[in-house]
Short mmCIF file of C-alpha atoms and ligand atoms in Angstrom, two decimals:
data_model
loop_
_atom_site.label_atom_id
_atom_site.label_comp_id
_atom_site.label_asym_id
_atom_site.label_seq_id
_atom_site.Cartn_x
_atom_site.Cartn_y
_atom_site.Cartn_z
CA MET F 1 27.33 -19.09 -4.08
CA LYS F 2 26.34 -22.80 -4.89
CA GLN F 3 22.77 -23.47 -5.06
CA ASP F 4 22.70 -27.16 -4.18
CA GLN F 5 24.23 -26.29 -1.03
CA PRO F 6 21.90 -26.20 1.67
CA ARG F 7 20.84 -23.78 3.81
CA PRO F 8 18.34 -22.36 5.65
CA THR F 9 15.42 -22.13 3.98
CA PRO F 10 11.89 -19.48 4.88
CA ARG F 11 8.48 -21.04 5.74
CA ALA F 12 6.31 -22.05 3.38
CA GLY F 13 4.87 -18.91 2.20
CA ILE F 14 7.01 -16.30 3.29
CA MET F 15 9.01 -15.98 -0.17
CA ASP F 16 5.49 -15.36 -2.13
CA ILE F 17 5.16 -12.32 0.13
CA GLU F 18 5.46 -9.10 -2.14
CA ALA F 19 7.28 -6.53 0.93
CA TYR F 20 6.03 -3.27 1.74
CA VAL F 21 7.29 -0.68 -0.24
CA PRO F 22 6.85 2.86 1.74
CA GLY F 23 6.08 5.73 -0.18
CA LYS F 24 9.03 8.03 -1.79
CA SER F 25 10.41 10.73 0.91
CA THR F 26 12.89 12.14 -1.62
CA ALA F 27 12.86 14.20 -4.45
CA PRO F 28 15.21 14.25 -7.83
CA ALA F 29 18.77 15.51 -7.23
CA GLY F 30 18.42 19.65 -7.77
CA VAL F 31 15.43 20.77 -6.16
CA THR F 32 15.26 22.86 -2.94
CA LYS F 33 12.46 22.60 -1.17
CA VAL F 34 10.25 19.44 -0.54
CA HIS F 35 6.66 18.53 0.33
CA LYS F 36 5.91 15.27 1.31
CA LEU F 37 3.06 14.48 0.67
CA SER F 38 3.27 10.40 0.91
CA ALA F 39 2.86 9.47 4.21
CA ASN F 40 0.22 11.23 5.65
CA GLU F 41 2.43 12.64 8.08
CA ASN F 42 0.87 15.65 9.94
CA PRO F 43 2.24 19.14 8.77
CA LEU F 44 1.50 20.63 12.13
CA GLY F 45 4.58 18.18 13.20
CA PRO F 46 4.10 16.22 16.56
CA SER F 47 2.43 18.28 19.74
CA PRO F 48 5.54 20.69 21.16
CA LYS F 49 4.43 19.04 24.55
CA ALA F 50 5.87 15.42 22.68
CA ILE F 51 8.54 16.32 21.37
CA GLU F 52 9.07 17.44 25.13
CA ALA F 53 8.94 14.59 26.55
CA ALA F 54 10.20 12.73 23.96
CA ARG F 55 14.50 15.17 24.94
CA LYS F 56 13.56 14.23 28.81
CA VAL F 57 13.69 11.06 28.21
CA ALA F 58 16.70 11.52 26.06
CA ALA F 59 18.90 11.85 29.01
CA LYS F 60 18.02 7.75 30.85
CA LEU F 61 17.66 6.05 27.78
CA GLU F 62 19.50 3.65 29.83
CA VAL F 63 17.01 2.33 31.70
CA TYR F 64 14.41 -0.16 29.88
CA PRO F 65 10.93 1.00 29.43
CA ASP F 66 8.03 -0.38 31.18
CA GLY F 67 6.49 -3.23 29.40
CA SER F 68 2.86 -3.40 29.92
CA ALA F 69 3.07 0.39 28.34
CA ARG F 70 0.91 1.26 32.46
CA ARG F 71 0.98 4.91 31.85
CA LEU F 72 0.09 5.48 28.17
CA ARG F 73 -2.53 2.62 28.53
CA GLU F 74 -3.74 5.02 31.41
CA ALA F 75 -3.35 8.28 29.15
CA ILE F 76 -5.71 6.83 26.36
CA ALA F 77 -8.15 4.86 28.69
CA ASP F 78 -8.72 8.09 30.06
CA VAL F 79 -9.31 9.95 27.16
CA HIS F 80 -11.25 7.49 25.24
CA GLY F 81 -13.59 6.79 28.54
CA LEU F 82 -11.93 2.97 28.53
CA ASN F 83 -10.27 0.44 31.18
CA PRO F 84 -6.54 0.20 30.36
CA ALA F 85 -6.42 -3.61 31.02
CA ASN F 86 -8.37 -3.56 27.80
CA ILE F 87 -5.65 -2.04 25.72
CA VAL F 88 -2.25 -3.09 24.37
CA CYS F 89 0.36 -0.84 23.21
CA SER F 90 2.53 -1.51 20.24
CA ASN F 91 5.22 -0.41 18.02
CA GLY F 92 2.81 1.43 14.95
CA SER F 93 -0.77 -0.08 14.77
CA ASP F 94 0.91 -2.77 12.33
CA GLU F 95 2.65 -4.59 14.60
CA ILE F 96 -1.00 -5.09 16.99
CA LEU F 97 -2.08 -5.90 13.09
CA GLY F 98 1.07 -8.25 12.47
CA LEU F 99 0.55 -9.93 16.05
CA LEU F 100 -3.11 -10.37 15.68
CA ALA F 101 -2.77 -12.21 12.76
CA GLN F 102 0.61 -14.09 13.91
CA THR F 103 -1.60 -15.12 17.58
CA TYR F 104 -5.24 -15.96 15.49
CA LEU F 105 -4.16 -17.79 12.45
CA ALA F 106 -2.93 -20.72 11.38
CA PRO F 107 -1.92 -22.46 8.02
CA GLY F 108 -5.01 -23.35 6.02
CA ASP F 109 -6.49 -20.56 7.59
CA GLU F 110 -8.34 -18.00 5.55
CA ALA F 111 -8.23 -14.07 6.33
CA VAL F 112 -10.88 -11.40 4.47
CA PHE F 113 -10.20 -7.80 3.69
CA THR F 114 -11.01 -5.64 0.56
CA GLU F 115 -9.41 -5.56 -2.92
CA HIS F 116 -7.62 -1.74 -1.81
CA ALA F 117 -7.62 -2.40 1.57
CA PHE F 118 -4.03 -1.23 3.41
CA MET F 119 -1.56 -3.76 2.33
CA VAL F 120 -0.10 -4.77 5.10
CA TYR F 121 -3.10 -6.72 6.05
CA LYS F 122 -2.39 -9.23 3.15
CA ILE F 123 1.79 -9.39 4.52
CA TYR F 124 0.74 -10.36 7.91
CA ILE F 125 -1.93 -12.81 6.33
CA GLN F 126 0.85 -15.00 4.22
CA ALA F 127 3.74 -14.61 7.07
CA ALA F 128 1.44 -15.97 9.59
CA GLY F 129 1.10 -18.96 6.68
CA ALA F 130 -2.98 -18.24 5.91
CA LYS F 131 -4.67 -17.17 2.98
CA PRO F 132 -5.35 -13.61 1.91
CA ILE F 133 -9.27 -13.59 0.52
CA ALA F 134 -9.20 -9.87 -1.65
CA VAL F 135 -13.05 -8.70 -2.41
CA LYS F 136 -14.61 -6.57 -4.54
CA GLU F 137 -15.60 -3.15 -3.61
CA THR F 138 -18.60 -0.97 -4.40
CA GLU F 139 -17.00 2.68 -5.57
CA GLU F 140 -13.85 2.31 -3.85
CA ARG F 141 -15.60 1.85 -0.70
CA ALA F 142 -15.83 -1.35 1.03
CA ASP F 143 -18.65 -3.62 0.43
CA ILE F 144 -20.03 -5.87 3.70
CA ASP F 145 -22.60 -8.04 1.45
CA ALA F 146 -19.23 -8.83 -0.63
CA ILE F 147 -17.63 -9.71 2.72
CA LEU F 148 -19.63 -11.45 4.21
CA ALA F 149 -19.89 -13.65 1.46
CA ALA F 150 -16.39 -14.07 1.63
CA VAL F 151 -16.26 -15.98 4.60
CA THR F 152 -16.10 -19.27 4.91
CA PRO F 153 -15.40 -22.29 7.12
CA ALA F 154 -12.09 -21.55 7.43
CA THR F 155 -12.06 -17.92 7.89
CA ARG F 156 -10.45 -16.51 10.99
CA ILE F 157 -10.20 -12.80 10.31
CA VAL F 158 -11.87 -9.36 8.54
CA PHE F 159 -9.68 -7.07 8.58
CA LEU F 160 -11.85 -3.71 8.00
CA ALA F 161 -9.74 -0.16 7.37
CA ASN F 162 -12.37 2.28 8.65
CA PRO F 163 -11.50 5.03 6.42
CA ASN F 164 -9.85 2.33 4.28
CA ASN F 165 -6.31 3.69 2.83
CA PRO F 166 -5.54 4.74 0.03
CA THR F 167 -8.95 5.42 -0.79
CA GLY F 168 -10.04 7.60 2.34
CA THR F 169 -13.86 6.24 1.90
CA TYR F 170 -15.46 4.83 5.44
CA VAL F 171 -18.12 2.45 6.15
CA PRO F 172 -21.29 3.91 7.87
CA PHE F 173 -21.23 2.42 11.49
CA GLN F 174 -24.71 0.63 10.96
CA GLU F 175 -23.10 -1.38 8.43
CA VAL F 176 -20.26 -2.18 10.35
CA ARG F 177 -22.87 -3.68 12.85
CA ARG F 178 -24.18 -5.48 9.98
CA LEU F 179 -21.19 -7.22 9.24
CA HIS F 180 -20.14 -7.80 13.11
CA ALA F 181 -24.13 -10.00 12.91
CA GLY F 182 -23.30 -11.42 10.05
CA LEU F 183 -20.18 -13.07 11.36
CA PRO F 184 -19.75 -16.50 12.41
CA LYS F 185 -18.66 -15.94 16.85
CA ASN F 186 -15.95 -17.77 15.97
CA VAL F 187 -14.08 -15.06 13.56
CA LEU F 188 -12.25 -12.06 15.06
CA LEU F 189 -13.50 -8.49 12.88
CA VAL F 190 -10.08 -5.79 13.28
CA LEU F 191 -11.59 -2.37 12.99
CA ASP F 192 -8.60 -0.86 11.81
CA ALA F 193 -9.72 3.01 12.88
CA ALA F 194 -5.81 4.85 12.11
CA TYR F 195 -8.28 7.31 10.64
CA ALA F 196 -10.43 7.98 12.91
CA GLU F 197 -9.47 11.49 14.85
CA TYR F 198 -10.14 13.13 11.31
CA VAL F 199 -13.28 12.08 10.36
CA ARG F 200 -16.47 14.04 10.69
CA ARG F 201 -19.43 12.05 10.03
CA ASN F 202 -22.74 11.82 12.40
CA ASP F 203 -22.75 8.23 11.57
CA TYR F 204 -19.11 6.83 12.03
CA GLU F 205 -17.66 5.56 14.41
CA ALA F 206 -14.42 4.01 14.42
CA GLY F 207 -15.86 0.93 17.50
CA ILE F 208 -15.05 1.81 20.57
CA GLU F 209 -18.52 0.56 21.49
CA LEU F 210 -18.26 -2.79 19.63
CA ALA F 211 -14.57 -3.99 20.34
CA GLY F 212 -16.44 -3.56 24.09
CA SER F 213 -19.02 -5.25 24.29
CA SER F 214 -18.28 -8.36 21.76
CA GLU F 215 -15.77 -11.59 22.16
CA ASN F 216 -14.91 -11.13 18.65
CA VAL F 217 -13.91 -7.51 17.58
CA VAL F 218 -11.04 -5.61 18.49
CA MET F 219 -10.25 -1.72 16.97
CA THR F 220 -6.88 -0.68 16.43
CA ARG F 221 -5.68 2.92 16.80
CA THR F 222 -2.39 4.65 15.62
CA PHE F 223 -0.47 8.17 17.37
CA SER F 224 0.93 8.42 12.93
CA LYS F 225 -1.07 10.09 11.66
CA LEU F 226 -2.03 12.79 14.35
CA GLY F 227 2.16 13.60 14.35
CA LEU F 228 4.35 10.89 15.95
CA GLY F 229 4.61 8.29 13.01
CA GLY F 230 8.22 8.36 13.54
CA ALA F 231 7.78 7.64 17.15
CA ARG F 232 5.55 4.32 16.48
CA ILE F 233 2.75 4.01 18.63
CA GLY F 234 -0.24 2.30 17.99
CA TRP F 235 -2.75 0.72 20.04
CA MET F 236 -5.60 -1.96 20.22
CA TYR F 237 -8.82 -2.11 22.43
CA GLY F 238 -10.88 -5.21 22.75
CA PRO F 239 -11.99 -8.14 25.03
CA ALA F 240 -10.04 -9.10 28.16
CA HIS F 241 -9.54 -12.94 26.38
CA ILE F 242 -7.76 -11.24 23.40
CA VAL F 243 -5.58 -8.96 25.70
CA ASP F 244 -4.68 -11.58 27.17
CA ALA F 245 -3.43 -13.50 24.23
CA ILE F 246 -1.24 -10.99 22.35
CA ASN F 247 0.50 -9.83 25.54
CA ARG F 248 1.44 -13.66 25.25
CA VAL F 249 2.83 -13.50 21.88
CA ARG F 250 4.32 -9.60 21.77
CA GLY F 251 7.96 -8.31 22.61
CA PRO F 252 8.50 -7.97 26.49
CA PHE F 253 9.67 -4.49 25.68
CA ASN F 254 7.65 -3.49 22.00
CA VAL F 255 6.81 0.13 23.16
CA ASN F 256 10.13 1.96 23.72
CA ALA F 257 10.46 4.33 26.54
CA THR F 258 10.94 7.40 24.30
CA ALA F 259 7.23 6.16 22.48
CA ILE F 260 5.81 5.74 25.60
CA GLU F 261 6.31 9.51 27.53
CA ALA F 262 5.39 11.31 23.77
CA GLY F 263 2.72 9.24 23.48
CA ILE F 264 1.35 10.31 27.25
CA ALA F 265 2.08 13.61 26.44
CA ALA F 266 1.13 13.94 22.53
CA ILE F 267 -2.60 12.18 24.01
CA ARG F 268 -3.16 14.69 26.66
CA ASP F 269 -2.01 17.51 24.23
CA ARG F 270 -6.07 17.92 23.12
CA ALA F 271 -5.84 21.40 21.73
CA HIS F 272 -2.81 20.29 19.09
CA ILE F 273 -5.11 17.34 18.05
CA GLU F 274 -8.38 19.74 17.58
CA ARG F 275 -5.47 22.64 15.31
CA SER F 276 -4.99 19.16 13.15
CA VAL F 277 -8.17 17.95 13.00
CA ALA F 278 -9.36 21.47 12.02
CA HIS F 279 -6.59 21.79 9.79
CA ASN F 280 -6.88 18.63 7.64
CA GLU F 281 -11.12 19.49 8.14
CA LYS F 282 -10.70 23.04 5.80
CA TRP F 283 -7.67 21.93 3.16
CA LEU F 284 -9.25 18.21 2.59
CA ALA F 285 -12.59 20.05 1.43
CA TRP F 286 -10.55 22.59 -0.20
CA VAL F 287 -8.41 20.68 -2.08
CA SER F 288 -10.74 18.11 -3.65
CA GLU F 289 -13.35 20.73 -5.09
CA GLN F 290 -10.16 22.77 -6.72
CA LEU F 291 -8.94 19.30 -8.21
CA THR F 292 -12.54 18.62 -9.12
CA LEU F 293 -12.40 22.02 -10.75
CA LEU F 294 -9.00 20.92 -12.33
CA GLY F 295 -11.46 17.93 -14.40
CA LEU F 296 -10.02 14.88 -11.99
CA ARG F 297 -11.74 12.96 -10.10
CA VAL F 298 -10.95 11.91 -6.76
CA THR F 299 -12.38 9.56 -4.67
CA PRO F 300 -14.19 11.09 -1.43
CA SER F 301 -12.47 11.41 1.45
CA VAL F 302 -13.44 11.22 4.77
CA GLY F 303 -8.90 10.99 6.00
CA ASN F 304 -5.83 13.08 5.95
CA PHE F 305 -5.29 12.07 2.69
CA VAL F 306 -6.84 12.26 -1.09
CA LEU F 307 -6.74 9.68 -4.31
CA ILE F 308 -6.68 11.79 -7.49
CA HIS F 309 -7.54 9.85 -10.23
CA PHE F 310 -5.76 10.46 -13.61
CA PRO F 311 -7.07 11.04 -17.58
CA ASP F 312 -6.44 7.65 -19.84
CA ASP F 313 -3.57 9.88 -21.98
CA LYS F 314 -0.27 8.70 -21.21
CA ARG F 315 0.85 12.38 -21.46
CA HIS F 316 -2.05 13.05 -18.37
CA SER F 317 -1.20 9.74 -17.07
CA ALA F 318 -0.60 8.69 -12.98
CA ALA F 319 2.76 8.07 -13.78
CA ALA F 320 3.08 11.39 -15.99
CA ALA F 321 2.29 13.59 -13.37
CA ASP F 322 4.36 12.24 -10.42
CA ASP F 323 7.47 13.13 -12.60
CA TYR F 324 6.19 16.43 -12.87
CA LEU F 325 4.79 16.88 -8.89
CA SER F 326 8.31 15.20 -8.03
CA ALA F 327 9.96 17.93 -10.15
CA ARG F 328 8.72 20.49 -8.53
CA GLY F 329 9.24 18.82 -4.72
CA TYR F 330 6.19 17.47 -4.55
CA ILE F 331 6.18 13.95 -3.32
CA LEU F 332 2.91 11.61 -3.73
CA ARG F 333 2.10 8.09 -3.58
CA ARG F 334 2.59 6.26 -6.40
CA VAL F 335 -0.79 3.51 -5.62
CA THR F 336 -0.24 0.75 -8.39
CA ALA F 337 0.00 -1.37 -5.41
CA TYR F 338 -3.15 -0.97 -4.06
CA GLY F 339 -4.71 -1.84 -7.49
CA PHE F 340 -5.04 1.75 -8.97
CA PRO F 341 -2.29 2.18 -11.45
CA ASN F 342 -3.70 5.54 -12.63
CA ALA F 343 -3.69 7.31 -9.50
CA LEU F 344 -1.42 9.52 -7.24
CA ARG F 345 -2.64 10.21 -3.21
CA MET F 346 -1.94 13.33 -1.31
CA SER F 347 -1.94 13.30 2.01
CA ILE F 348 -3.30 17.17 3.40
CA GLY F 349 0.17 18.90 4.13
CA THR F 350 0.72 22.39 4.61
CA GLU F 351 -1.15 25.42 2.85
CA GLU F 352 1.40 25.73 1.10
CA ALA F 353 2.47 22.81 -0.09
CA ILE F 354 -2.01 22.05 -1.22
CA ARG F 355 -1.41 25.20 -2.98
CA GLY F 356 1.31 24.24 -4.66
CA VAL F 357 0.21 20.93 -5.96
CA VAL F 358 -2.85 22.37 -7.73
CA ASP F 359 -1.03 25.51 -8.78
CA ALA F 360 1.60 22.60 -10.75
CA LEU F 361 -1.48 20.56 -11.92
CA LYS F 362 -3.56 22.72 -13.56
CA THR F 363 -0.75 23.71 -15.61
CA PHE F 364 0.76 20.30 -15.57
CA LEU F 365 -3.17 19.50 -17.81
CA LYS F 366 -2.66 22.07 -19.74
CA SER F 367 0.39 20.77 -21.21
C1 PLP E 401 -1.19 4.30 8.79
C2 PLP E 401 -2.08 3.32 9.19
C3 PLP E 401 -2.06 2.47 9.64
C4 PLP E 401 -0.87 1.90 10.81
O1 PLP E 401 0.52 3.15 10.86
P1 PLP E 401 1.36 2.89 12.49
O2 PLP E 401 2.30 3.79 11.47
O3 PLP E 401 1.41 1.71 11.97
O4 PLP E 401 0.50 3.13 13.56
C5 PLP E 401 -2.73 1.37 9.49
N1 PLP E 401 -3.79 1.51 9.63
C6 PLP E 401 -3.96 2.39 8.24
C7 PLP E 401 -5.61 2.05 7.24
C8 PLP E 401 -2.83 2.96 7.74
O5 PLP E 401 -2.95 4.30 6.87
#
């Protein structure tokens, strides 16, 4: 096609966006057994009750879902002790993050996040025409003083992944409160607590209290890391005026019928969630220790994954390790785009997968 012909052009800034590249899910040809450890999925799978609920709704897929996902909001509210009117459900929490950017950012505005933060923030900030501001972390952890120092009169949103992906580090809640206290009242603080269920620390909070008592804080959550990544269910909890704004912008049926029914069944299956969290607690600690014994540096993680750093020599680099592991069916996540060219992120998979990776890396590092 001739380039001098007029044709539709995206808004300024859209073509500067680097599209999100999900983790690999396939192994090289010839590998028979594949362990996907690249997307922080639940190795225990979905709740059997969610599977059953999804099966049931399949027979009635001609019916539109309830556009407000009322029963799902009520189930979430019930489990967490919240008012369902302060919840918005979404097609994964990614959607809610995008809606927040679209609703509160305009060209000329700035939005702040940390240098190794979850990548979708930057994408949605740019998609809204605003300026992404990445601030330095300290020891692979969000630095509250650095975030506060980056706030200008143009700042409209601060995104904080707590815990963060791909580092797995978290900010104690006293620090989050200090961040909130230091922000101007017109800046929206988005607490992305995608891994909240997995965190086992006394000084951690997902943000329910703060979002429930402030006019400028929302907490986002997801069902994806607990076994329903494919169903795409996320939610936001926050003040009424933000819920009202988001409800005007979101698609009228943004959560599909299967997601609603599977989500209700899943959040009520507390035993499945407890099993998933217990599995993670055990194998996260084990694998962190084993990899450290192999001489690899592991960023201390409270999530359902670990960030593994590789030696400087080319033969034992993250890229070489990725090739070696992939050839054996272990699919990890390259994190160069997150500012870690020599690290791999690994989900806490099944015992078989986790032991397999440790054994394979033992041989790899000796080679
Ligand atoms: C996985 C993840 C999400 C979003 O997941 P959805 O599948 O869209 O709900 C959000 N934030 C972080 C930090 C994540 O790792």
